[in-house]
CSV table of N, CA and C in Angstrom, one decimal:
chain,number,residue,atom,x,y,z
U,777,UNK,N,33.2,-21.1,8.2
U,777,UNK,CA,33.4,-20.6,9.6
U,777,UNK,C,32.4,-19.5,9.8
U,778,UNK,N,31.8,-19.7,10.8
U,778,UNK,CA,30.6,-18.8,11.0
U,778,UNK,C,31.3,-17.5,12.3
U,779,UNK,N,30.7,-16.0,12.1
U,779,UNK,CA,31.2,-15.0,12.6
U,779,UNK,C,29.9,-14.9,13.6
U,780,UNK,N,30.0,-14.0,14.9
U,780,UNK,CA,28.4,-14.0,16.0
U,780,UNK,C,28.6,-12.6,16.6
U,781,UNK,N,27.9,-11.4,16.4
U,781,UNK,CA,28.4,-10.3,17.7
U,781,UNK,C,27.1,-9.8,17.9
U,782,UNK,N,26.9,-9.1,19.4
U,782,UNK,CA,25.8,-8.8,19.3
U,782,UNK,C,25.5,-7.0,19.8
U,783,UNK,N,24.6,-6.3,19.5
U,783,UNK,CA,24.5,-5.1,20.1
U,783,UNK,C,23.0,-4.7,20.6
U,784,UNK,N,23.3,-3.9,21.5
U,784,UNK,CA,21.8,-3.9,22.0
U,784,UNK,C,21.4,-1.9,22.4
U,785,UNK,N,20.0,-1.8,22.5
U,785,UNK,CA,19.5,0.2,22.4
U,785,UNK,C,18.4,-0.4,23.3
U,786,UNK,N,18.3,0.9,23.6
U,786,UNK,CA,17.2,0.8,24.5
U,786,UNK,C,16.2,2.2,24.1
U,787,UNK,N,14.6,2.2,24.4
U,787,UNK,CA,13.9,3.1,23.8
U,787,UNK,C,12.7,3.3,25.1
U,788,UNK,N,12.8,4.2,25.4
U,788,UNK,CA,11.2,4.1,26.1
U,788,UNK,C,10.2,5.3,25.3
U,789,UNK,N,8.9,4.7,26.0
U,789,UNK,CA,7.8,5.4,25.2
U,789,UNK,C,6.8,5.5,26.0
U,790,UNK,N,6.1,6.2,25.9
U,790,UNK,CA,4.6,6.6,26.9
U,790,UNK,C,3.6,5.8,26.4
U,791,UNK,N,3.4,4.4,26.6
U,791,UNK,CA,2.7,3.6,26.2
U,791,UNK,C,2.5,2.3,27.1
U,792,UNK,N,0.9,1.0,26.6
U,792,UNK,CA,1.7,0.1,27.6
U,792,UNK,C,2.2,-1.2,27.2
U,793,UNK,N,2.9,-1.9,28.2
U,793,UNK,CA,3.6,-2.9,27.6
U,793,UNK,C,3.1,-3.7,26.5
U,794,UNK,N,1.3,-4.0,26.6
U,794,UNK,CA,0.7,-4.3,25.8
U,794,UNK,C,0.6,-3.6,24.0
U,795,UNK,N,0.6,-2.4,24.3
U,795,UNK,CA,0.6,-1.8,23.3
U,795,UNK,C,1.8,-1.7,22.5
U,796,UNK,N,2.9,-2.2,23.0
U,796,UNK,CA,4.1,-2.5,22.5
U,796,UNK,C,4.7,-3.9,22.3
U,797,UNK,N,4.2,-4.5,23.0
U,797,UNK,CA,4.5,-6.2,22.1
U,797,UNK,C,3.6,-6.5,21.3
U,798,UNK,N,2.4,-5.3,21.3
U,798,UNK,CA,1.3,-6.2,20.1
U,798,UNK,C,2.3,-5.2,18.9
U,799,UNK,N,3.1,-3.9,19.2
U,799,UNK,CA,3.9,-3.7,17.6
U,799,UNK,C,5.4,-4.6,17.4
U,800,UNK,N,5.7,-4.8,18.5
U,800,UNK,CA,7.1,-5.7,17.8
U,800,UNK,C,6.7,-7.2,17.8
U,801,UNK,N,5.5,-7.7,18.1
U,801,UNK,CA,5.4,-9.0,18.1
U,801,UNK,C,4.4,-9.2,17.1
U,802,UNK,N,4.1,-8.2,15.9
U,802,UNK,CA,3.4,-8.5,14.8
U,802,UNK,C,4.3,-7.7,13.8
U,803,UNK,N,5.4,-8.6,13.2
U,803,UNK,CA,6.3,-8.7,11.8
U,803,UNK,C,5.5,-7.9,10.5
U,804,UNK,N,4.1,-8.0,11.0
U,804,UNK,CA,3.4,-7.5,9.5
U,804,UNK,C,3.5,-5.5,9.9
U,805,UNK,N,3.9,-5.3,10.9
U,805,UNK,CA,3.6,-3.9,11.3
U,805,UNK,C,5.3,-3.4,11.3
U,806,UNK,N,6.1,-4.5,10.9
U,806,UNK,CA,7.7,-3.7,11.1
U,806,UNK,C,7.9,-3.0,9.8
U,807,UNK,N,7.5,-2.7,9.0
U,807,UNK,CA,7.4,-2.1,7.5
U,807,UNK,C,7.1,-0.5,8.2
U,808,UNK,N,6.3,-0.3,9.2
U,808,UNK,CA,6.5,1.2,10.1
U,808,UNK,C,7.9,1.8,10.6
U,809,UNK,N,8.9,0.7,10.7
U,809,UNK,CA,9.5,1.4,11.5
U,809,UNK,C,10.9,0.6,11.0
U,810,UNK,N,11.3,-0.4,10.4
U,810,UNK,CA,12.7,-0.9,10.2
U,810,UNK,C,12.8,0.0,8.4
U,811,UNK,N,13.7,0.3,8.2
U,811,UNK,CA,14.5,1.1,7.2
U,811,UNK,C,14.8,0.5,5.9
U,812,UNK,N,14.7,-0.9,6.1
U,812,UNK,CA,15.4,-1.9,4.9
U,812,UNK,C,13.9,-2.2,4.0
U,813,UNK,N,13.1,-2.7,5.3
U,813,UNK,CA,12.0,-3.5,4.6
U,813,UNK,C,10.5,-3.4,4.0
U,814,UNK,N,11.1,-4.4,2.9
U,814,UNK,CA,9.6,-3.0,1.5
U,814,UNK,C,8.5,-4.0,1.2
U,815,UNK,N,8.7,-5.1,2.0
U,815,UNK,CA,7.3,-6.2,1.5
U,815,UNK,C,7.4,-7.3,2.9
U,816,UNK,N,6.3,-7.7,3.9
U,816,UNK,CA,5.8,-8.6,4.6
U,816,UNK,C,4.6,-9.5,4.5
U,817,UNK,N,5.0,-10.6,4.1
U,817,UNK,CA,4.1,-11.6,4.5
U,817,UNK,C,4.4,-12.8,4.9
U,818,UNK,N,2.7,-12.4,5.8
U,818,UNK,CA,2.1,-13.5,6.6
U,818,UNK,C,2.6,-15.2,6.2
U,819,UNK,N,3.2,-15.9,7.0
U,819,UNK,CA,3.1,-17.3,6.2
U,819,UNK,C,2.8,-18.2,7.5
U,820,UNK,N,2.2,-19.6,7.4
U,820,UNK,CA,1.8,-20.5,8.2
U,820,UNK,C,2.7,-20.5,9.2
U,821,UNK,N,2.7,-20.6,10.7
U,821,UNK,CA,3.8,-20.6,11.3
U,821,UNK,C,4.3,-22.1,11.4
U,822,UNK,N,5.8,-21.9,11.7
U,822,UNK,CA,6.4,-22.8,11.3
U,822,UNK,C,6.3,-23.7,13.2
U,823,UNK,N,6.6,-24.9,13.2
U,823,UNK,CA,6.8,-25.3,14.6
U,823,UNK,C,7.6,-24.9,15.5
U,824,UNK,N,6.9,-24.6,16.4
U,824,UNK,CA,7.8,-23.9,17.8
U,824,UNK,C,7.3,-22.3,17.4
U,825,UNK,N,6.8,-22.0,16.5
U,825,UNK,CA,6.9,-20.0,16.3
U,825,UNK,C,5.2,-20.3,16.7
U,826,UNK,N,4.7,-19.1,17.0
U,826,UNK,CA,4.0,-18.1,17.2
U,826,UNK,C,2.9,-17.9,15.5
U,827,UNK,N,4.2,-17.1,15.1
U,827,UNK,CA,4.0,-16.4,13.7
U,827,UNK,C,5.2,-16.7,12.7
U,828,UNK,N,5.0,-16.2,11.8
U,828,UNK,CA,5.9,-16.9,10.6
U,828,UNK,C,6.0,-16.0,9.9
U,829,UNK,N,6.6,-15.2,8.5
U,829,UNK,CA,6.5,-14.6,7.9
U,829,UNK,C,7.8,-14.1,7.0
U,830,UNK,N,7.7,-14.7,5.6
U,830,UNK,CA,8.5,-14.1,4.1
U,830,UNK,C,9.1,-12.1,4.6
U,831,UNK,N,10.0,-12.0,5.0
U,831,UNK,CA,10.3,-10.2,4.4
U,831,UNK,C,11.2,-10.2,3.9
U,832,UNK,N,10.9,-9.2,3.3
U,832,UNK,CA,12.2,-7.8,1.7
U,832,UNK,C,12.5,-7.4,2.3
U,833,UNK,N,13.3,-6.9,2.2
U,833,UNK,CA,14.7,-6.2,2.5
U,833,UNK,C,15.5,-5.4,1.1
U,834,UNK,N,15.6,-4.0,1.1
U,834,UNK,CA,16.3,-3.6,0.1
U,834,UNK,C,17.5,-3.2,0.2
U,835,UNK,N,18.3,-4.2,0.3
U,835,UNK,CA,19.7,-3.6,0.6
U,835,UNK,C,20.8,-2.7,-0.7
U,836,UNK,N,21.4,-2.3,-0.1
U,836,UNK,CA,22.9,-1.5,-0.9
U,836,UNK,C,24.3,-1.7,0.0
U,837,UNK,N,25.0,-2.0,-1.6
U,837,UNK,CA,26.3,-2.2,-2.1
U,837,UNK,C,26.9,-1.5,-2.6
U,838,UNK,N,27.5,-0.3,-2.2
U,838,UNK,CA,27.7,0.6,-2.9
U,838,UNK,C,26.9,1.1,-4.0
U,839,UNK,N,26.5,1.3,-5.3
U,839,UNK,CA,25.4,2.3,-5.8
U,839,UNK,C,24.5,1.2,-6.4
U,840,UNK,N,24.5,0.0,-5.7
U,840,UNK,CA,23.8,-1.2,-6.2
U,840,UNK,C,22.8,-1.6,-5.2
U,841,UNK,N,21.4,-1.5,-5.7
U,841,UNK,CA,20.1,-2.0,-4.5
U,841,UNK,C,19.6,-3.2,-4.8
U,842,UNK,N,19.3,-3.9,-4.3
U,842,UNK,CA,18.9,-5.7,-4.6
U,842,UNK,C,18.2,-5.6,-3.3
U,843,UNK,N,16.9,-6.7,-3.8
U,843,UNK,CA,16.1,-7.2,-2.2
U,843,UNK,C,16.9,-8.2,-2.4
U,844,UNK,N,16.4,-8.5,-0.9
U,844,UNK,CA,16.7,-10.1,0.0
U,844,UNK,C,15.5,-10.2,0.7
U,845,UNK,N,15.2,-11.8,0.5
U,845,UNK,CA,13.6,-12.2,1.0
U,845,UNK,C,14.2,-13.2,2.1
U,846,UNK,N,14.0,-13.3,3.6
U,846,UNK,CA,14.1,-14.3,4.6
U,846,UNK,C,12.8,-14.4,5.4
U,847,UNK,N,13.6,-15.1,6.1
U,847,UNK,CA,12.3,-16.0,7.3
U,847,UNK,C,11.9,-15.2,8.2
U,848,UNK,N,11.4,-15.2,8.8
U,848,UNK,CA,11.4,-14.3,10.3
U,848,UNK,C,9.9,-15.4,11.3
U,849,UNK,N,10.5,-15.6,12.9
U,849,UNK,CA,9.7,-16.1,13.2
U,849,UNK,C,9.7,-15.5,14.9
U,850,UNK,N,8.1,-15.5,15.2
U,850,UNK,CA,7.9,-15.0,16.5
U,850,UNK,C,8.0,-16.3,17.6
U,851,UNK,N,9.0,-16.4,18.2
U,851,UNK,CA,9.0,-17.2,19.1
U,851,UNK,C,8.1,-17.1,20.3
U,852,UNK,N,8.2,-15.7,21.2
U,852,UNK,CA,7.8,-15.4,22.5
U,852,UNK,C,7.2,-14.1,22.1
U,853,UNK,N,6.0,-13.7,22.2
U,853,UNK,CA,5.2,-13.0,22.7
U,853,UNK,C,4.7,-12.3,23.7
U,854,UNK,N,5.2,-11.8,25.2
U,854,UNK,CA,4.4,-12.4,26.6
U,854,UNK,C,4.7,-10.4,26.8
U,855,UNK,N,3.9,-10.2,27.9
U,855,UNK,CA,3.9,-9.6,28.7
U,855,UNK,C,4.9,-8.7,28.8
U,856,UNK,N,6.3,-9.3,29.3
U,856,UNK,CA,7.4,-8.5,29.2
U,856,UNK,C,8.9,-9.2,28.4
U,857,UNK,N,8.3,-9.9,27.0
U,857,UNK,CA,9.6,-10.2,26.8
U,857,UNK,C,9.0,-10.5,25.5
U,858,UNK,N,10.0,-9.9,23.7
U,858,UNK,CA,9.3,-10.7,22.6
U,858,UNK,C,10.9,-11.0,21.9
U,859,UNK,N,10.7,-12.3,21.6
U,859,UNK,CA,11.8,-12.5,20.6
U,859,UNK,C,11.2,-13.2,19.5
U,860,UNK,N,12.4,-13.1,18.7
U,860,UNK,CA,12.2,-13.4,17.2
U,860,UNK,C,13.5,-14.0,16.4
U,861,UNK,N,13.5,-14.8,15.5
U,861,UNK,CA,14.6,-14.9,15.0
U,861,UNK,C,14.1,-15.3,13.4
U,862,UNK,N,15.4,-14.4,12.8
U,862,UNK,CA,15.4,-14.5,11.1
U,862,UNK,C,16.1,-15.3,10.7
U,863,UNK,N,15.8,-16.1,9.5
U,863,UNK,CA,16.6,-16.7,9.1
U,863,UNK,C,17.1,-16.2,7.4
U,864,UNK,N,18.3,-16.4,7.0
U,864,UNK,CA,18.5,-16.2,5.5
U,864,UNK,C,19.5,-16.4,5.1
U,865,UNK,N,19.8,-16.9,3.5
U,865,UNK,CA,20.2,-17.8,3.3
U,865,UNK,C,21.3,-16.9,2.6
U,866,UNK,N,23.1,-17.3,3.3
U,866,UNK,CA,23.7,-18.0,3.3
U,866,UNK,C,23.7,-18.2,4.6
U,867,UNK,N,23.3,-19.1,5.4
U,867,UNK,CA,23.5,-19.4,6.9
U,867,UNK,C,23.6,-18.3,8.1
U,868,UNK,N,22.5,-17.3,8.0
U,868,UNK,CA,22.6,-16.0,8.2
U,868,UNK,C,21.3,-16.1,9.1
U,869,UNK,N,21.6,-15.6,10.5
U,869,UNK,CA,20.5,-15.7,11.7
U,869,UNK,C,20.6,-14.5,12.8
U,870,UNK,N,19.3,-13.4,12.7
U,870,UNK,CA,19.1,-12.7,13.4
U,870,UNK,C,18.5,-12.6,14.4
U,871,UNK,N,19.0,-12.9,15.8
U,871,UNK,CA,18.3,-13.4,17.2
U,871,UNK,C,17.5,-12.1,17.8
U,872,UNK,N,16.8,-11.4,18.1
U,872,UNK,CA,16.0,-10.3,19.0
U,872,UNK,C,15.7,-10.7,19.9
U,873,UNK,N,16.2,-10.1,21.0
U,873,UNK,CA,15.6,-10.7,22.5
U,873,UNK,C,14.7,-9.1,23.1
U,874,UNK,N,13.5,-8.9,22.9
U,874,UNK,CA,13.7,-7.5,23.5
U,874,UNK,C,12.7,-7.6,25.4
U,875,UNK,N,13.3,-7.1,25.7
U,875,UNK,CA,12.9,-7.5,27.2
U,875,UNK,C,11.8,-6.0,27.8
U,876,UNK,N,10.8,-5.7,28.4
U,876,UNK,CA,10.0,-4.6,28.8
U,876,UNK,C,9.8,-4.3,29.8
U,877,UNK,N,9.3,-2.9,30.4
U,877,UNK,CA,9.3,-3.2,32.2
U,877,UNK,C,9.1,-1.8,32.2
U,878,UNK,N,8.1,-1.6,33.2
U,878,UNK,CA,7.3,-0.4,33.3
U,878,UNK,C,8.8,0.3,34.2
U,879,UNK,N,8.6,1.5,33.9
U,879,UNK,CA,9.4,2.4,34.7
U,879,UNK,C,8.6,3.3,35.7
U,880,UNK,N,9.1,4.3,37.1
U,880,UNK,CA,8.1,5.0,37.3
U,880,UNK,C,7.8,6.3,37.1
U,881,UNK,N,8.4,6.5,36.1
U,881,UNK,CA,8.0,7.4,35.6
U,881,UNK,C,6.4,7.4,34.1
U,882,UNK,N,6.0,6.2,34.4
U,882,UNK,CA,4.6,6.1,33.4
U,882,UNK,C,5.5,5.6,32.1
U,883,UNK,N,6.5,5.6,31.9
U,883,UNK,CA,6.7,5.3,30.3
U,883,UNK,C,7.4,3.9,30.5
U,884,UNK,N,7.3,3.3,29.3
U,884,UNK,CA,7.8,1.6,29.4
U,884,UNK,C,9.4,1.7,28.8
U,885,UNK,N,10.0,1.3,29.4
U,885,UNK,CA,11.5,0.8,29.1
U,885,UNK,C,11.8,-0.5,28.1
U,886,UNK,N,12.3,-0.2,26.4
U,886,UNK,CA,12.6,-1.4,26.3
U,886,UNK,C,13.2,-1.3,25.7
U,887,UNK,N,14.0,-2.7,26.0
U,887,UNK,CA,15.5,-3.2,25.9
U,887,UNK,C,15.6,-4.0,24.9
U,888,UNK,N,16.5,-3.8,23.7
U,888,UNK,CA,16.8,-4.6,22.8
U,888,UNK,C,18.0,-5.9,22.4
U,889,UNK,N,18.5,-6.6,22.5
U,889,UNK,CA,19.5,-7.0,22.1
U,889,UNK,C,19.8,-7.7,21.1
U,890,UNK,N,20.0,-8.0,19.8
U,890,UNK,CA,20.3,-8.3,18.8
U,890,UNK,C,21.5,-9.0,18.3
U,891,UNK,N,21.7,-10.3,17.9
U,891,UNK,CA,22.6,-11.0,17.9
U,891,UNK,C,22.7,-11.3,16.4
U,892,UNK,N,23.6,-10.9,15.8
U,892,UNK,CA,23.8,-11.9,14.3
U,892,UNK,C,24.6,-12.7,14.3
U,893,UNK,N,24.6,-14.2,13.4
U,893,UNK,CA,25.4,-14.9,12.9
U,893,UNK,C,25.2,-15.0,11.4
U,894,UNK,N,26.5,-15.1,11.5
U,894,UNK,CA,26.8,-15.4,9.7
U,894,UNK,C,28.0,-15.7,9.0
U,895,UNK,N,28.2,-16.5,8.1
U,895,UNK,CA,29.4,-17.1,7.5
U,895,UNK,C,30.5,-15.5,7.4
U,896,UNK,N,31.7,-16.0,8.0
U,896,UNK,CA,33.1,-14.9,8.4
U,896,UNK,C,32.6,-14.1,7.0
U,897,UNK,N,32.7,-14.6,5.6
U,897,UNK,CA,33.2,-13.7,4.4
U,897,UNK,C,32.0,-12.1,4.4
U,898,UNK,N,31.0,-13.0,4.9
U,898,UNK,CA,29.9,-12.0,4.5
U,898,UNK,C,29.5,-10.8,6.1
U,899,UNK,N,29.7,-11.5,7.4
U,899,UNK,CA,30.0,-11.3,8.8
U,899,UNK,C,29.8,-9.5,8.8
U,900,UNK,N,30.7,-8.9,8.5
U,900,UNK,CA,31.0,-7.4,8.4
U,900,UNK,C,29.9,-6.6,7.5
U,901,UNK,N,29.5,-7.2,6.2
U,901,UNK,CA,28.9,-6.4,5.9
U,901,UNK,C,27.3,-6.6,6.4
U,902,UNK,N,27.2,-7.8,6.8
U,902,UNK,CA,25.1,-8.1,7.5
U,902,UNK,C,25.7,-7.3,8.8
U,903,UNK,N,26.4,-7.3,9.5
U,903,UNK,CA,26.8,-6.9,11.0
U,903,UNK,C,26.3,-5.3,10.6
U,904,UNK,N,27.2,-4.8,10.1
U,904,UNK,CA,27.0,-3.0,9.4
U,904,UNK,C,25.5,-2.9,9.2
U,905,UNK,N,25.2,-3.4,8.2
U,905,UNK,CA,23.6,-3.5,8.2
U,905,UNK,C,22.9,-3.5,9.2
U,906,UNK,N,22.7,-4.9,9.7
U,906,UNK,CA,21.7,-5.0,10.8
U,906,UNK,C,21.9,-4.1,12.0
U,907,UNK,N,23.0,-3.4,12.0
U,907,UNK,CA,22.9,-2.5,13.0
U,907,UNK,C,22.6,-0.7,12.8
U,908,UNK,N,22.9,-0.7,11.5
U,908,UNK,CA,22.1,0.3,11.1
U,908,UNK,C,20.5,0.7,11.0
U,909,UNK,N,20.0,-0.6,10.2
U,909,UNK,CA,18.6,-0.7,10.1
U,909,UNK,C,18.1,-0.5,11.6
U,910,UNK,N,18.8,-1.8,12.8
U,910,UNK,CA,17.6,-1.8,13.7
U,910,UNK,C,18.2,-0.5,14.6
U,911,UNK,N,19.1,0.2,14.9
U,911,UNK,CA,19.2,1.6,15.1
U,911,UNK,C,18.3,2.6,14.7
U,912,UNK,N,17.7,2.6,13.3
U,912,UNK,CA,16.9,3.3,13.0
U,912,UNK,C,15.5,2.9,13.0
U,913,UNK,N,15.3,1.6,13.2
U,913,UNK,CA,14.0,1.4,13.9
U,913,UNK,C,13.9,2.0,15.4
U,914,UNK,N,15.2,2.0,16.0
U,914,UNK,CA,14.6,2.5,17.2
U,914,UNK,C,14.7,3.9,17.3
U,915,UNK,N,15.2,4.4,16.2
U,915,UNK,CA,14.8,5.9,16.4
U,915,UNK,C,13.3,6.1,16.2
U,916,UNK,N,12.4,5.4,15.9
U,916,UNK,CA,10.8,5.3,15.2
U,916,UNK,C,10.0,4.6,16.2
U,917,UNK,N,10.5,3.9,17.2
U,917,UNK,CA,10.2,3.4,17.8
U,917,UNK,C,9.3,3.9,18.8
U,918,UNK,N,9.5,4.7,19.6
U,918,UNK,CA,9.1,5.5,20.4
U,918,UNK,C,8.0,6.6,20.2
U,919,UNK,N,8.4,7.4,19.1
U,919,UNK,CA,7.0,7.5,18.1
U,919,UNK,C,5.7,7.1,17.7
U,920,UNK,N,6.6,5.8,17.0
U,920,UNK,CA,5.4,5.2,16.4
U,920,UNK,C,4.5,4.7,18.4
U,921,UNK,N,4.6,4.7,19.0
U,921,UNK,CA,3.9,4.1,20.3
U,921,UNK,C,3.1,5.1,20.5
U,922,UNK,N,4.1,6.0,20.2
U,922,UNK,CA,3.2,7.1,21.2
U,922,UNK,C,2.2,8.1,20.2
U,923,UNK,N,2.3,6.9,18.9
U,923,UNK,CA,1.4,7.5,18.2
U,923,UNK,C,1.5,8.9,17.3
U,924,UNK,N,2.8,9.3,17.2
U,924,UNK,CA,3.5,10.6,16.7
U,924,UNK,C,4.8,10.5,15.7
U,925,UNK,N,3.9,11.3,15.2
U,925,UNK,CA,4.8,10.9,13.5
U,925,UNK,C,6.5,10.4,13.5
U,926,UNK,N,7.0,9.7,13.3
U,926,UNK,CA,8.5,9.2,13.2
U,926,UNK,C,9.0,9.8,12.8
């Protein structure tokens, strides 16, 4: 039986939309700013993606650290919208929808939303995680745009 919830942050940055989907829509540059991940690579893309790409992950279990290697693929790229989705194995799928849009005050607005699924037993502890990690990517997020230390 598979578990699904999703949460979503929002980050703006003095930057432009351009300059911000070329960092969340290149996987090889999230080693800047996601918390977990200690190795990216590049891999052929798969059909229907964009980009493709193997990432590490060093998780903890109480005083126990283990990587985890999954899929990750760029679906959409565009102007004001990039998603992505991970895959990893036990039937474990991380959706990113992040949506962009100039504000008027000069700085870009963007919106995250993040969806996990995953088999009930394991559900709680990827949920805990993945909301930790991409929380503290978006604390870096803004930074890293505007070019100033995280």
């Amino acid at each position: 039986m598979q578990s699904s919830d999703s949460f979503s942050y929002t980050v703006q940055a003095r930057c432009t939309r351009a300059e911000a989907v070329a960092l969340l829509g290149d996987l090889s540059r999230q080693g800047e700013l996601h918390p977990l991940i200690v190795r990216v690579r590049k891999l052929p893309a798969r059909p229907g993606a964009l980009a493709s790409y193997a990432i590490t992950d060093r998780l903890q279990l109480g005083p126990l650290h283990f990587p985890v290697t999954y899929q990750a693929d760029v679906l959409i790229a565009g102007e004001d919208e990039v998603v992505t989705v991970a895959r990893q194995q036990p039937a474990t799928t991380v959706r990113n929808h992040t949506r962009l849009r100039d504000e008027p005050d000069g700085t870009v607005r963007i919106d995250v939303e993040i969806t996990l699924t995953a088999p009930a037993p394991l559900f709680g502890y990827a949920f805990r995680q993945a909301r930790a990690a991409h929380l503290g990517l978006a604390a870096r997020l803004g930074a890293t745009l505007e070019g100033r230390p995280a």
